[in-house]
PDB file of C-alpha atoms in Angstrom:
ATOM      1  CA  MET A  14      36.965  87.065  62.101  1.00  0.00           C
ATOM      2  CA  LYS A  15      34.964  88.634  64.891  1.00  0.00           C
ATOM      3  CA  LYS A  16      35.939  85.788  67.262  1.00  0.00           C
ATOM      4  CA  ILE A  17      39.626  86.254  66.474  1.00  0.00           C
ATOM      5  CA  PHE A  18      39.373  89.975  67.241  1.00  0.00           C
ATOM      6  CA  VAL A  19      37.569  89.357  70.560  1.00  0.00           C
ATOM      7  CA  CYS A  20      40.079  86.673  71.570  1.00  0.00           C
ATOM      8  CA  SER A  21      42.984  88.957  70.679  1.00  0.00           C
ATOM      9  CA  ALA A  22      41.505  91.803  72.720  1.00  0.00           C
ATOM     10  CA  LEU A  23      40.962  89.538  75.740  1.00  0.00           C
ATOM     11  CA  LEU A  24      44.486  88.159  75.464  1.00  0.00           C
ATOM     12  CA  PHE A  25      45.877  91.703  75.348  1.00  0.00           C
ATOM     13  CA  LEU A  26      43.909  92.738  78.443  1.00  0.00           C
ATOM     14  CA  TRP A  27      44.989  89.614  80.308  1.00  0.00           C
ATOM     15  CA  ALA A  28      48.636  90.281  79.461  1.00  0.00           C
ATOM     16  CA  CYS A  29      48.366  93.852  80.797  1.00  0.00           C
ATOM     17  CA  ALA A  30      47.033  92.604  84.133  1.00  0.00           C
ATOM     18  CA  ALA A  31      50.365  91.150  85.230  1.00  0.00           C
ATOM     19  CA  PRO A  32      50.647  90.459  88.950  1.00  0.00           C
ATOM     20  CA  LEU A  33      52.438  92.968  91.128  1.00  0.00           C
ATOM     21  CA  GLU A  34      56.103  92.100  91.539  1.00  0.00           C
ATOM     22  CA  TYR A  35      57.758  93.207  94.764  1.00  0.00           C
ATOM     23  CA  ASP A  36      60.371  92.160  97.322  1.00  0.00           C
ATOM     24  CA  HIS A  37      58.576  89.637  99.553  1.00  0.00           C
ATOM     25  CA  GLU A  38      61.329  90.021 102.161  1.00  0.00           C
ATOM     26  CA  LYS A  39      60.514  93.726 102.598  1.00  0.00           C
ATOM     27  CA  PHE A  40      56.744  93.726 101.996  1.00  0.00           C
ATOM     28  CA  SER A  41      53.657  91.855 103.123  1.00  0.00           C
ATOM     29  CA  ILE A  42      50.785  93.046 100.919  1.00  0.00           C
ATOM     30  CA  ASN A  43      47.182  91.893 101.159  1.00  0.00           C
ATOM     31  CA  PRO A  44      45.991  90.666  97.722  1.00  0.00           C
ATOM     32  CA  ASP A  45      42.979  93.023  97.909  1.00  0.00           C
ATOM     33  CA  VAL A  46      45.315  96.031  97.780  1.00  0.00           C
ATOM     34  CA  LYS A  47      45.737  96.967  94.121  1.00  0.00           C
ATOM     35  CA  LEU A  48      49.070  98.552  93.249  1.00  0.00           C
ATOM     36  CA  LEU A  49      50.830  99.072  89.930  1.00  0.00           C
ATOM     37  CA  ASN A  50      54.273  99.087  91.572  1.00  0.00           C
ATOM     38  CA  ILE A  51      55.959  99.426  94.941  1.00  0.00           C
ATOM     39  CA  ASN A  52      59.523  99.580  96.198  1.00  0.00           C
ATOM     40  CA  THR A  53      61.525 100.755  99.137  1.00  0.00           C
ATOM     41  CA  HIS A  54      64.804 102.570  99.594  1.00  0.00           C
ATOM     42  CA  ASN A  55      66.694 103.275 102.772  1.00  0.00           C
ATOM     43  CA  THR A  56      69.596 105.476 103.759  1.00  0.00           C
ATOM     44  CA  VAL A  57      71.682 105.743 106.894  1.00  0.00           C
ATOM     45  CA  ARG A  58      71.843 109.181 108.446  1.00  0.00           C
ATOM     46  CA  GLU A  59      75.503 110.198 108.860  1.00  0.00           C
ATOM     47  CA  ARG A  60      75.179 112.148 112.088  1.00  0.00           C
ATOM     48  CA  ASP A  61      73.720 109.286 114.185  1.00  0.00           C
ATOM     49  CA  GLY A  62      73.660 106.119 112.047  1.00  0.00           C
ATOM     50  CA  GLN A  63      69.871 105.864 112.109  1.00  0.00           C
ATOM     51  CA  ILE A  64      68.110 104.198 109.171  1.00  0.00           C
ATOM     52  CA  LEU A  65      65.593 106.260 107.198  1.00  0.00           C
ATOM     53  CA  ALA A  66      63.211 104.290 104.979  1.00  0.00           C
ATOM     54  CA  GLN A  67      61.112 105.517 102.082  1.00  0.00           C
ATOM     55  CA  VAL A  68      58.343 103.471 100.480  1.00  0.00           C
ATOM     56  CA  ALA A  69      57.220 104.596  97.030  1.00  0.00           C
ATOM     57  CA  GLY A  70      54.567 103.216  94.745  1.00  0.00           C
ATOM     58  CA  THR A  71      51.611 103.814  92.467  1.00  0.00           C
ATOM     59  CA  SER A  72      48.031 102.774  93.136  1.00  0.00           C
ATOM     60  CA  SER A  73      45.990 101.186  90.378  1.00  0.00           C
ATOM     61  CA  LYS A  74      42.673 102.439  91.830  1.00  0.00           C
ATOM     62  CA  ASN A  75      41.213 104.824  94.378  1.00  0.00           C
ATOM     63  CA  GLN A  76      41.427 103.002  97.697  1.00  0.00           C
ATOM     64  CA  SER A  77      41.977 103.387 101.413  1.00  0.00           C
ATOM     65  CA  VAL A  78      44.718 101.208 102.845  1.00  0.00           C
ATOM     66  CA  TYR A  79      46.522 100.741 106.123  1.00  0.00           C
ATOM     67  CA  TYR A  80      50.266 100.323 106.459  1.00  0.00           C
ATOM     68  CA  LYS A  81      52.829  99.910 109.192  1.00  0.00           C
ATOM     69  CA  ILE A  82      56.567  99.443 109.272  1.00  0.00           C
ATOM     70  CA  GLU A  83      58.092  97.026 111.760  1.00  0.00           C
ATOM     71  CA  TRP A  84      61.801  97.247 112.572  1.00  0.00           C
ATOM     72  CA  PHE A  85      64.206  94.420 113.387  1.00  0.00           C
ATOM     73  CA  ASP A  86      67.645  94.222 115.019  1.00  0.00           C
ATOM     74  CA  ALA A  87      70.728  92.370 113.722  1.00  0.00           C
ATOM     75  CA  ASN A  88      69.425  89.088 115.208  1.00  0.00           C
ATOM     76  CA  GLY A  89      66.082  89.405 113.396  1.00  0.00           C
ATOM     77  CA  MET A  90      64.195  90.223 116.593  1.00  0.00           C
ATOM     78  CA  LYS A  91      61.315  92.659 116.255  1.00  0.00           C
ATOM     79  CA  ILE A  92      61.912  95.968 118.027  1.00  0.00           C
ATOM     80  CA  SER A  93      58.860  96.949 120.059  1.00  0.00           C
ATOM     81  CA  THR A  94      57.896 100.543 119.452  1.00  0.00           C
ATOM     82  CA  SER A  95      54.774 102.679 119.412  1.00  0.00           C
ATOM     83  CA  LEU A  96      55.910 103.940 115.982  1.00  0.00           C
ATOM     84  CA  ALA A  97      54.902 100.600 114.410  1.00  0.00           C
ATOM     85  CA  GLN A  98      51.172 101.305 114.478  1.00  0.00           C
ATOM     86  CA  TRP A  99      48.731 101.106 111.588  1.00  0.00           C
ATOM     87  CA  LYS A 100      48.344 104.303 109.586  1.00  0.00           C
ATOM     88  CA  LYS A 101      45.432 104.862 107.225  1.00  0.00           C
ATOM     89  CA  VAL A 102      46.110 106.513 103.876  1.00  0.00           C
ATOM     90  CA  ASN A 103      43.961 107.253 100.852  1.00  0.00           C
ATOM     91  CA  LEU A 104      45.553 106.309  97.549  1.00  0.00           C
ATOM     92  CA  ARG A 105      44.424 107.745  94.219  1.00  0.00           C
ATOM     93  CA  GLU A 106      44.307 105.880  90.924  1.00  0.00           C
ATOM     94  CA  ASN A 107      47.568 106.189  88.939  1.00  0.00           C
ATOM     95  CA  ALA A 108      49.000 108.574  91.538  1.00  0.00           C
ATOM     96  CA  GLU A 109      52.369 108.059  93.187  1.00  0.00           C
ATOM     97  CA  PHE A 110      52.625 107.854  96.963  1.00  0.00           C
ATOM     98  CA  PHE A 111      55.569 108.170  99.340  1.00  0.00           C
ATOM     99  CA  TRP A 112      55.769 107.058 102.963  1.00  0.00           C
ATOM    100  CA  ASN A 113      58.765 107.916 105.136  1.00  0.00           C
ATOM    101  CA  ALA A 114      59.837 106.346 108.413  1.00  0.00           C
ATOM    102  CA  ALA A 115      62.822 106.586 110.714  1.00  0.00           C
ATOM    103  CA  ALA A 116      64.110 103.633 112.705  1.00  0.00           C
ATOM    104  CA  PRO A 117      63.117 103.879 116.363  1.00  0.00           C
ATOM    105  CA  THR A 118      66.652 103.064 117.533  1.00  0.00           C
ATOM    106  CA  LYS A 119      70.178 102.604 116.178  1.00  0.00           C
ATOM    107  CA  ARG A 120      69.826  98.870 116.854  1.00  0.00           C
ATOM    108  CA  ALA A 121      67.398  98.618 113.919  1.00  0.00           C
ATOM    109  CA  VAL A 122      69.096  97.210 110.835  1.00  0.00           C
ATOM    110  CA  THR A 123      66.138  96.136 108.699  1.00  0.00           C
ATOM    111  CA  TYR A 124      62.381  96.557 108.408  1.00  0.00           C
ATOM    112  CA  ARG A 125      59.237  95.077 106.889  1.00  0.00           C
ATOM    113  CA  VAL A 126      56.276  97.000 105.460  1.00  0.00           C
ATOM    114  CA  TYR A 127      52.769  95.599 105.965  1.00  0.00           C
ATOM    115  CA  ILE A 128      49.936  96.856 103.741  1.00  0.00           C
ATOM    116  CA  THR A 129      46.280  95.839 103.921  1.00  0.00           C
ATOM    117  CA  ASP A 130      42.841  97.226 103.181  1.00  0.00           C
ATOM    118  CA  ASP A 131      41.265  95.964 106.425  1.00  0.00           C
ATOM    119  CA  ILE A 132      42.903  95.753 109.833  1.00  0.00           C
ATOM    120  CA  GLY A 133      39.830  94.225 111.463  1.00  0.00           C
ATOM    121  CA  ASN A 134      40.500  94.548 115.183  1.00  0.00           C
ATOM    122  CA  GLY A 135      43.970  95.941 114.480  1.00  0.00           C
ATOM    123  CA  ILE A 136      45.824  92.650 114.807  1.00  0.00           C
ATOM    124  CA  ILE A 137      47.289  91.091 111.663  1.00  0.00           C
ATOM    125  CA  GLU A 138      50.131  88.594 111.677  1.00  0.00           C
TER     126      GLU A 138
END
C-alpha cells in the first residue's frame, strides 16, 4: 500500500512538471530558464504605424535572466539597431513580468525574443 501511495505521489508531481509551451517562432528560450508561462502580444500604433510589443510571463523560481528583442523587416532580414542589446532582469518566483519594446523603424514587421540565463561574452546565436 505504501508503494502505491509513493508511486501515485511521484506520478502526480511528474504530471505537474509539464514542459513550457510557447511559440517557437517568436521565442528562443534557454532550457535553464524556468518559466511557468510566456506569451507576446503586439499592437500597431495608429499615429505612425510602429509596432509595439509586450512580452508577459510568470517565473517558476527566483532567477536572473537576460533578454533581447530582435526586429525583422518584411523580407525576414534582421534590422540592425542598438536597441537589440541584452537586458538583465530579476524574476521572482510565481510573479508576473512584463517587458515592452517599440520597433526601431516602420520597416519592422516582426520580432523574436531571446531569453537566457548566461550571455557569456554577450554573443549568442
